[in-house]
Short mmCIF file of C-alpha atoms and ligand atoms in Angstrom, two decimals:
data_model
loop_
_atom_site.label_atom_id
_atom_site.label_comp_id
_atom_site.label_asym_id
_atom_site.label_seq_id
_atom_site.Cartn_x
_atom_site.Cartn_y
_atom_site.Cartn_z
CA UNK A 13 130.90 77.46 185.33
CA UNK A 14 132.72 77.92 182.05
CA UNK A 15 132.94 81.44 180.57
CA UNK A 16 134.59 81.50 177.17
CA UNK A 17 135.90 84.74 175.69
CA UNK A 18 134.05 84.29 172.39
CA UNK A 19 130.94 82.24 171.69
CA UNK A 20 130.83 81.20 168.04
CA UNK A 21 128.45 78.38 168.75
CA UNK A 22 125.68 80.79 169.74
CA UNK A 23 126.64 83.27 167.03
CA UNK A 24 126.35 80.69 164.28
CA UNK A 25 123.29 78.88 165.61
CA UNK A 26 120.98 76.50 163.71
CA UNK A 27 118.87 79.36 162.41
CA UNK A 28 121.85 81.16 160.96
CA UNK A 29 123.25 77.97 159.47
CA UNK A 30 119.99 77.21 157.73
CA UNK A 31 119.61 80.71 156.30
CA UNK A 32 123.23 80.87 155.23
CA UNK A 33 123.23 77.48 153.51
CA UNK A 34 120.17 78.56 151.54
CA UNK A 35 122.03 81.64 150.36
CA UNK A 36 125.10 79.59 149.46
CA UNK A 37 122.94 77.30 147.38
CA UNK A 38 121.40 80.25 145.50
CA UNK A 39 124.78 81.81 144.88
CA UNK A 40 125.97 78.56 143.35
CA UNK A 41 122.95 78.57 141.05
CA UNK A 42 123.45 82.22 140.17
CA UNK A 43 127.17 81.64 139.47
CA UNK A 44 127.89 85.07 140.98
CA UNK A 45 130.97 84.70 143.13
CA UNK A 46 132.47 88.19 143.09
CA UNK A 47 130.59 91.47 143.58
CA UNK A 48 127.27 89.67 143.74
CA UNK A 49 123.97 91.18 144.75
CA UNK A 50 124.60 90.62 148.47
CA UNK A 51 127.77 92.71 148.15
CA UNK A 52 125.75 95.67 146.86
CA UNK A 53 122.94 95.12 149.35
CA UNK A 54 125.37 94.95 152.25
CA UNK A 55 127.30 98.04 151.13
CA UNK A 56 124.06 99.99 150.95
CA UNK A 57 122.69 98.81 154.29
CA UNK A 58 125.94 99.15 156.21
CA UNK A 59 126.44 102.68 154.86
CA UNK A 60 122.92 103.54 156.03
CA UNK A 61 123.54 102.08 159.46
CA UNK A 62 126.78 104.03 159.90
CA UNK A 63 125.22 107.16 158.34
CA UNK A 64 127.80 107.35 155.60
CA UNK A 65 127.32 108.13 151.90
CA UNK A 66 129.39 105.28 150.49
CA UNK A 67 130.65 101.88 151.58
CA UNK A 68 132.99 99.65 149.63
CA UNK A 69 133.64 96.04 150.63
CA UNK A 70 137.24 94.80 150.36
CA UNK A 71 139.09 91.60 151.20
CA UNK A 72 140.05 92.41 154.82
CA UNK A 73 140.57 95.23 157.32
CA UNK A 74 144.29 95.61 156.63
CA UNK A 75 143.68 96.05 152.90
CA UNK A 76 140.99 98.58 153.79
CA UNK A 77 143.61 100.68 155.60
CA UNK A 78 146.14 100.40 152.77
CA UNK A 79 143.59 101.30 150.10
CA UNK A 80 142.18 104.22 152.13
CA UNK A 81 145.67 105.64 152.64
CA UNK A 82 146.45 105.24 148.93
CA UNK A 83 143.17 106.89 147.94
CA UNK A 84 144.19 109.80 150.20
CA UNK A 85 147.40 110.13 148.18
CA UNK A 86 149.86 108.61 150.66
CA UNK A 87 152.93 107.54 148.69
CA UNK A 88 156.30 105.85 149.11
CA UNK A 89 158.40 107.75 151.65
CA UNK A 90 155.50 109.62 153.28
CA UNK A 91 155.00 109.71 157.04
CA UNK A 92 151.72 108.63 158.65
CA UNK A 93 150.88 109.21 162.32
CA UNK A 94 149.48 106.19 164.17
CA UNK A 95 148.85 105.53 167.89
CA UNK A 96 151.53 103.48 169.68
CA UNK A 97 148.85 101.09 170.95
CA UNK A 98 146.84 99.21 168.35
CA UNK A 99 146.69 95.93 166.51
CA UNK A 100 149.88 95.37 164.50
CA UNK A 101 148.02 95.83 161.17
CA UNK A 102 147.51 99.57 161.76
CA UNK A 103 151.27 100.15 161.41
CA UNK A 104 151.82 97.31 158.94
CA UNK A 105 149.34 98.81 156.45
CA UNK A 106 151.35 102.05 156.39
CA UNK A 107 154.59 100.19 155.73
CA UNK A 108 153.04 97.90 153.11
CA UNK A 109 152.34 100.90 150.86
CA UNK A 110 155.90 102.16 151.23
CA UNK A 111 155.19 104.88 153.79
CA UNK A 112 156.53 105.02 157.37
CA UNK A 113 154.64 105.15 160.64
CA UNK A 114 155.36 107.84 163.21
CA UNK A 115 154.15 106.56 166.57
CA UNK A 116 152.02 108.88 168.67
CA UNK A 117 151.54 108.29 172.38
CA UNK A 118 148.19 107.40 173.87
CA UNK A 119 145.99 109.09 176.43
CA UNK A 120 146.73 107.49 179.84
CA UNK A 121 143.02 107.16 180.69
CA UNK A 122 141.45 105.96 177.45
CA UNK A 123 144.38 104.19 175.76
CA UNK A 124 143.48 106.03 172.55
CA UNK A 125 145.52 108.41 170.41
CA UNK A 126 146.28 111.45 172.59
CA UNK A 127 145.51 114.81 170.91
CA UNK A 128 148.27 116.56 172.93
CA UNK A 129 150.81 114.00 171.72
CA UNK A 130 149.52 114.44 168.17
CA UNK A 131 150.05 118.20 168.46
CA UNK A 132 153.66 117.64 169.48
CA UNK A 133 154.22 115.15 166.65
CA UNK A 134 152.82 117.63 164.12
CA UNK A 135 155.36 120.20 165.31
CA UNK A 136 158.29 117.88 164.64
CA UNK A 137 157.17 115.70 161.71
CA UNK A 138 155.59 116.46 158.36
CA UNK A 139 152.76 113.94 158.35
CA UNK A 140 150.97 113.05 155.12
CA UNK A 141 148.04 111.46 157.01
CA UNK A 142 146.91 110.56 160.53
CA UNK A 143 145.25 107.28 161.50
CA UNK A 144 143.29 107.40 164.78
CA UNK A 145 142.26 103.91 165.94
CA UNK A 146 138.95 103.42 167.75
CA UNK A 147 140.54 100.74 169.93
CA UNK A 148 138.30 98.43 172.02
CA UNK A 149 135.42 100.09 170.13
CA UNK A 150 136.02 103.35 172.05
CA UNK A 151 135.71 106.37 169.73
CA UNK A 152 138.75 108.66 169.59
CA UNK A 153 138.59 112.37 170.42
CA UNK A 154 137.85 113.22 166.76
CA UNK A 155 136.89 116.84 167.34
CA UNK A 156 140.31 117.59 168.85
CA UNK A 157 142.17 115.49 166.28
CA UNK A 158 140.37 117.18 163.38
CA UNK A 159 141.02 120.63 164.85
CA UNK A 160 144.75 119.85 164.67
CA UNK A 161 144.76 118.21 161.22
CA UNK A 162 142.30 120.40 159.26
CA UNK A 163 144.35 123.64 159.31
CA UNK A 164 147.32 121.67 157.93
CA UNK A 165 145.16 119.88 155.33
CA UNK A 166 146.22 116.50 156.70
CA UNK A 167 143.70 113.79 155.80
CA UNK A 168 142.49 111.42 158.52
CA UNK A 169 141.89 107.71 157.96
CA UNK A 170 139.97 106.25 160.91
CA UNK A 171 140.73 102.63 161.79
CA UNK A 172 137.29 101.51 162.91
CA UNK A 173 138.06 97.78 162.74
CA UNK A 174 136.70 97.34 166.29
CA UNK A 175 134.04 100.04 166.20
CA UNK A 176 131.01 98.83 164.24
CA UNK A 177 128.17 100.61 166.00
CA UNK A 178 130.30 102.97 168.12
CA UNK A 179 129.25 106.63 168.16
CA UNK A 180 131.40 109.77 168.28
CA UNK A 181 131.79 111.61 171.55
CA UNK A 182 131.00 115.06 170.13
CA UNK A 183 127.88 114.44 168.02
CA UNK A 184 126.66 110.95 168.92
CA UNK A 185 126.72 109.86 165.26
CA UNK A 186 128.11 106.48 164.20
CA UNK A 187 131.78 105.94 163.40
CA UNK A 188 132.09 106.31 159.63
CA UNK A 189 129.77 109.32 159.36
CA UNK A 190 132.46 112.03 159.32
CA UNK A 191 134.14 113.49 156.21
CA UNK A 192 137.17 111.23 156.74
CA UNK A 193 137.63 107.83 155.17
CA UNK A 194 136.95 105.13 157.78
CA UNK A 195 137.87 101.48 157.60
CA UNK A 196 136.31 98.38 159.14
CA UNK A 197 137.39 94.78 159.54
CA UNK A 198 134.95 91.86 159.49
CA UNK A 199 137.42 89.33 160.85
CA UNK A 200 135.23 86.66 162.52
CA UNK A 201 135.84 87.89 166.09
CA UNK A 202 134.85 91.51 165.40
CA UNK A 203 131.40 92.85 166.43
CA UNK A 204 130.28 92.16 162.88
CA UNK A 205 132.26 89.23 161.54
CA UNK A 206 132.31 87.34 158.26
CA UNK A 207 132.90 83.58 158.00
CA UNK A 208 136.45 84.33 156.95
CA UNK A 209 138.09 87.59 155.90
CA UNK A 210 136.40 90.78 154.78
CA UNK A 211 136.69 94.52 155.35
CA UNK A 212 135.17 97.81 154.23
CA UNK A 213 135.96 101.45 153.59
CA UNK A 214 133.46 104.25 154.13
CA UNK A 215 133.41 107.83 153.07
CA UNK A 216 131.32 110.77 152.00
CA UNK A 217 133.45 111.94 149.06
CA UNK A 218 132.30 110.38 145.79
CA UNK A 219 135.66 111.12 144.18
CA UNK A 220 137.68 109.39 146.91
CA UNK A 221 135.34 106.44 147.03
CA UNK A 222 135.48 105.99 143.25
CA UNK A 223 139.24 105.75 143.63
CA UNK A 224 138.77 103.15 146.39
CA UNK A 225 136.51 101.09 144.14
CA UNK A 226 139.11 101.24 141.34
CA UNK A 227 142.04 100.31 143.58
CA UNK A 228 140.27 97.27 145.01
CA UNK A 229 139.66 95.85 141.53
CA UNK A 230 142.89 96.21 139.51
CA UNK A 231 142.49 99.89 138.79
CA UNK A 232 139.46 99.20 136.63
CA UNK A 233 137.09 102.05 135.76
CA UNK A 234 134.13 102.09 133.36
CA UNK A 235 136.54 103.58 130.77
CA UNK A 236 139.18 100.85 131.23
CA UNK A 237 142.19 100.58 133.55
CA UNK A 238 142.76 103.98 135.13
CA UNK A 239 145.47 103.29 137.70
CA UNK A 240 147.65 100.54 139.22
CA UNK A 241 145.38 98.86 141.69
CA UNK A 242 145.32 95.42 143.22
CA UNK A 243 142.93 92.59 143.93
CA UNK A 244 141.11 93.20 147.18
CA UNK A 245 137.61 92.13 146.25
CA UNK A 246 135.22 90.60 148.77
CA UNK A 247 133.61 87.39 147.57
CA UNK A 248 129.86 86.85 147.46
CA UNK A 249 129.87 84.13 150.13
CA UNK A 250 131.34 86.52 152.69
CA UNK A 251 129.00 89.33 151.68
CA UNK A 252 126.04 86.96 152.08
CA UNK A 253 127.14 86.07 155.63
CA UNK A 254 127.64 89.74 156.50
CA UNK A 255 124.25 90.72 155.11
CA UNK A 256 122.52 88.07 157.26
CA UNK A 257 124.45 89.01 160.37
CA UNK A 258 123.95 92.74 159.89
CA UNK A 259 120.28 92.37 160.89
CA UNK A 260 121.34 91.45 164.41
CA UNK A 261 124.25 93.84 164.91
CA UNK A 262 122.34 96.70 166.55
CA UNK A 263 120.64 94.40 169.07
CA UNK A 264 123.91 92.60 169.82
CA UNK A 265 125.70 95.90 170.40
CA UNK A 266 122.89 96.88 172.76
CA UNK A 267 123.54 93.71 174.78
CA UNK A 268 127.27 94.46 174.83
CA UNK A 269 126.50 97.92 176.21
CA UNK A 270 124.26 96.66 178.99
CA UNK A 271 126.84 94.03 179.97
CA UNK A 272 129.50 96.76 180.05
CA UNK A 273 127.25 98.86 182.32
CA UNK A 274 126.87 95.92 184.61
CA UNK A 275 130.63 95.35 184.77
CA UNK A 276 131.08 99.04 185.60
CA UNK A 277 128.65 98.88 188.53
CA UNK A 278 130.15 95.75 189.98
CA UNK A 279 133.84 96.40 189.43
CA UNK A 280 133.88 100.08 190.41
CA UNK A 281 134.71 99.44 194.12
CA UNK A 282 137.74 97.26 193.27
CA UNK A 283 141.31 98.54 192.93
CA UNK A 284 141.15 98.30 189.15
CA UNK A 285 141.05 100.98 186.52
CA UNK A 286 138.17 100.90 184.06
CA UNK A 287 137.67 102.85 180.84
CA UNK A 288 136.40 106.44 181.31
CA UNK A 289 132.66 106.35 181.92
CA UNK A 290 131.93 108.58 178.91
CA UNK A 291 132.53 105.52 176.74
CA UNK A 292 129.60 103.64 178.28
CA UNK A 293 127.22 105.29 175.81
CA UNK A 294 129.61 105.63 172.88
CA UNK A 295 131.75 102.50 172.66
CA UNK A 296 130.81 99.45 170.60
CA UNK A 297 132.32 97.44 173.48
CA UNK A 298 134.24 95.17 171.15
CA UNK A 299 136.41 94.45 174.18
CA UNK A 300 136.10 95.19 177.90
CA UNK A 301 139.55 96.30 179.07
CA UNK A 302 140.41 96.63 182.76
CA UNK A 303 143.76 97.76 184.13
CA UNK A 304 145.69 96.10 186.93
CA UNK A 305 148.43 97.71 188.97
CA UNK A 306 151.18 96.16 186.88
CA UNK A 307 152.13 93.16 184.72
CA UNK A 308 152.69 90.77 187.64
CA UNK A 309 149.32 91.49 189.24
CA UNK A 310 147.75 91.03 185.83
CA UNK A 311 149.44 87.69 185.37
CA UNK A 312 148.17 86.48 188.74
CA UNK A 313 144.64 87.65 188.01
CA UNK A 314 144.73 85.97 184.61
CA UNK A 315 145.73 82.61 186.00
CA UNK A 316 143.30 82.96 188.94
CA UNK A 317 140.49 83.44 186.42
CA UNK A 318 141.78 80.68 184.16
CA UNK A 319 141.62 78.22 187.07
CA UNK A 320 137.96 79.20 187.36
CA UNK A 321 137.49 78.53 183.63
CA UNK A 322 137.08 82.18 182.74
CA UNK A 323 138.64 83.20 179.45
CA UNK A 324 140.52 86.51 179.36
CA UNK A 325 142.80 87.94 176.70
CA UNK A 326 145.65 90.38 176.20
CA UNK A 327 145.15 93.02 173.54
CA UNK A 328 148.06 93.23 172.85
CA UNK A 329 151.20 91.37 173.89
CA UNK A 330 153.27 94.43 173.03
CA UNK A 331 152.82 98.11 172.25
CA UNK A 332 153.63 98.78 168.58
CA UNK A 333 156.86 100.59 169.49
CA UNK A 334 158.06 97.39 171.22
CA UNK A 335 157.44 95.11 168.24
CA UNK A 336 160.78 94.08 166.79
CA UNK A 337 160.01 94.87 163.13
CA UNK A 338 158.64 98.30 164.11
CA UNK A 339 161.45 99.45 166.36
CA UNK A 340 163.23 101.40 163.64
CA UNK A 341 160.34 103.86 163.25
CA UNK A 342 160.21 107.14 165.19
CA UNK A 343 157.91 108.22 167.99
CA UNK A 344 158.14 109.93 171.35
CA UNK A 345 156.27 107.28 173.33
CA UNK A 346 156.27 106.52 177.07
CA UNK A 347 152.65 105.94 178.11
CA UNK A 348 151.70 103.13 175.68
CA UNK A 349 154.11 100.40 176.87
CA UNK A 350 153.17 100.92 180.53
CA UNK A 351 149.43 101.05 179.80
CA UNK A 352 149.78 97.90 177.72
CA UNK A 353 151.43 96.02 180.59
CA UNK A 354 148.36 96.67 182.76
CA UNK A 355 145.50 95.89 180.39
CA UNK A 356 143.48 92.71 180.57
CA UNK A 357 140.28 92.11 178.58
CA UNK A 358 137.34 90.38 180.27
CA UNK A 359 134.81 88.23 178.42
CA UNK A 360 132.11 90.36 176.84
CA UNK A 361 130.08 89.01 173.95
CA UNK A 362 126.37 89.22 173.09
CA UNK A 363 125.78 85.69 174.38
CA UNK A 364 127.33 86.14 177.81
CA UNK A 365 124.57 85.51 180.35
CA UNK A 366 124.08 87.67 183.45
CA UNK A 367 124.86 84.57 185.47
CA UNK A 368 128.21 84.19 183.73
CA UNK A 369 128.96 87.88 184.12
CA UNK A 370 128.20 87.72 187.85
CA UNK A 371 130.47 84.71 188.16
CA UNK A 372 133.28 86.72 186.52
CA UNK A 373 132.63 89.67 188.87
CA UNK A 374 132.53 87.42 191.94
CA UNK A 375 135.77 85.76 190.94
CA UNK A 376 137.54 89.10 190.45
CA UNK A 377 136.16 90.40 193.75
CA UNK A 378 137.45 87.24 195.43
CA UNK A 379 140.89 87.81 193.88
CA UNK A 380 141.09 91.30 195.36
CA UNK A 381 139.27 90.41 198.58
C1 PLP Z 27 141.32 93.53 163.25
C2 PLP Z 27 142.02 94.82 163.12
C3 PLP Z 27 142.65 95.23 161.92
C4 PLP Z 27 142.90 94.30 160.76
O1 PLP Z 27 141.85 93.69 160.21
P1 PLP Z 27 142.03 92.32 159.37
O2 PLP Z 27 140.65 92.15 158.83
O3 PLP Z 27 142.48 91.27 160.30
O4 PLP Z 27 143.01 92.60 158.29
C5 PLP Z 27 143.19 96.49 161.85
N1 PLP Z 27 143.15 97.33 162.90
C6 PLP Z 27 142.58 96.98 164.06
C7 PLP Z 27 142.57 97.96 165.20
C8 PLP Z 27 142.02 95.71 164.22
O5 PLP Z 27 141.48 95.36 165.41
#
């Protein structure tokens, strides 16, 4: 049996192709390539789904982070707190706008930004903003993070690139529904993916979101150019794909959740560490991380599964503090590199059959048996 990590063939099936090509044809007739009607429709519907007041489509998830930080007033020379384990872009976005990342260690159970480590960082560094990352689709401990940042008036920009459909631990509402600005990526592999690059920013403050809308389109306002912005518009063809795919997101996330539950039941007896069970209900299960004893056991398991034609993946090769271009930036970090050596992600996508999942479980059990 072959179990691939992603399944684009099922995602972009005949039905989708037909519907999408019809939209492409209409867009060509309408001659509306930028900020077309599907952009506005998607922004409205995605904001509703995530229970947020405003949504603004941009060119990609990295731009979304940069623009959100800029809208929050982060400037050249400012310090921004970011977890030591994330996709490279979380730190890169901070540097691209002339600010510097301060790396914050992760919680040893969840792999997410650790509130205790954040508290320590706030005592030693004057942060201009903090960027929690809902890694794997697991929501960060926002209540604790906000309790630390609010008294100091430090804005929070949530990197929700992997968390479309995830819900917060404290109130069960979707990621994007808090007062903070939140960003999303629609890179094709994400839970909601475009047919190329796209991203979005969400927020409840009209003032902040107006700034976002200006920055993404050359600083343009109804009264003329109001600030130095950039071009980070999302084209109509991507918005059309996103609007079509949005209809299925909730059901697909439901499938991800039930597959995750299944993995939990079957893998629990094995000498592996799984994510804390609280995430079963709240994660968008963008990825299903398991943790081996160490890097060498992980390597053996990976090749054992590969021989059985099961696709696995490392997210990520290195912790951010170990990335060569990021080594000059500060951070008191010990947990993230070790955690990162142990993590392996198992196939989990909405088209994975129970049969395939059982084959993965059996293979892993065999490895440890
Ligand atoms: C994918 C991702 C991004 C970047 O999104 P792009 O659309 O590729 O620019 C940022 N942060 C995290 C955590 C991601 O997973």
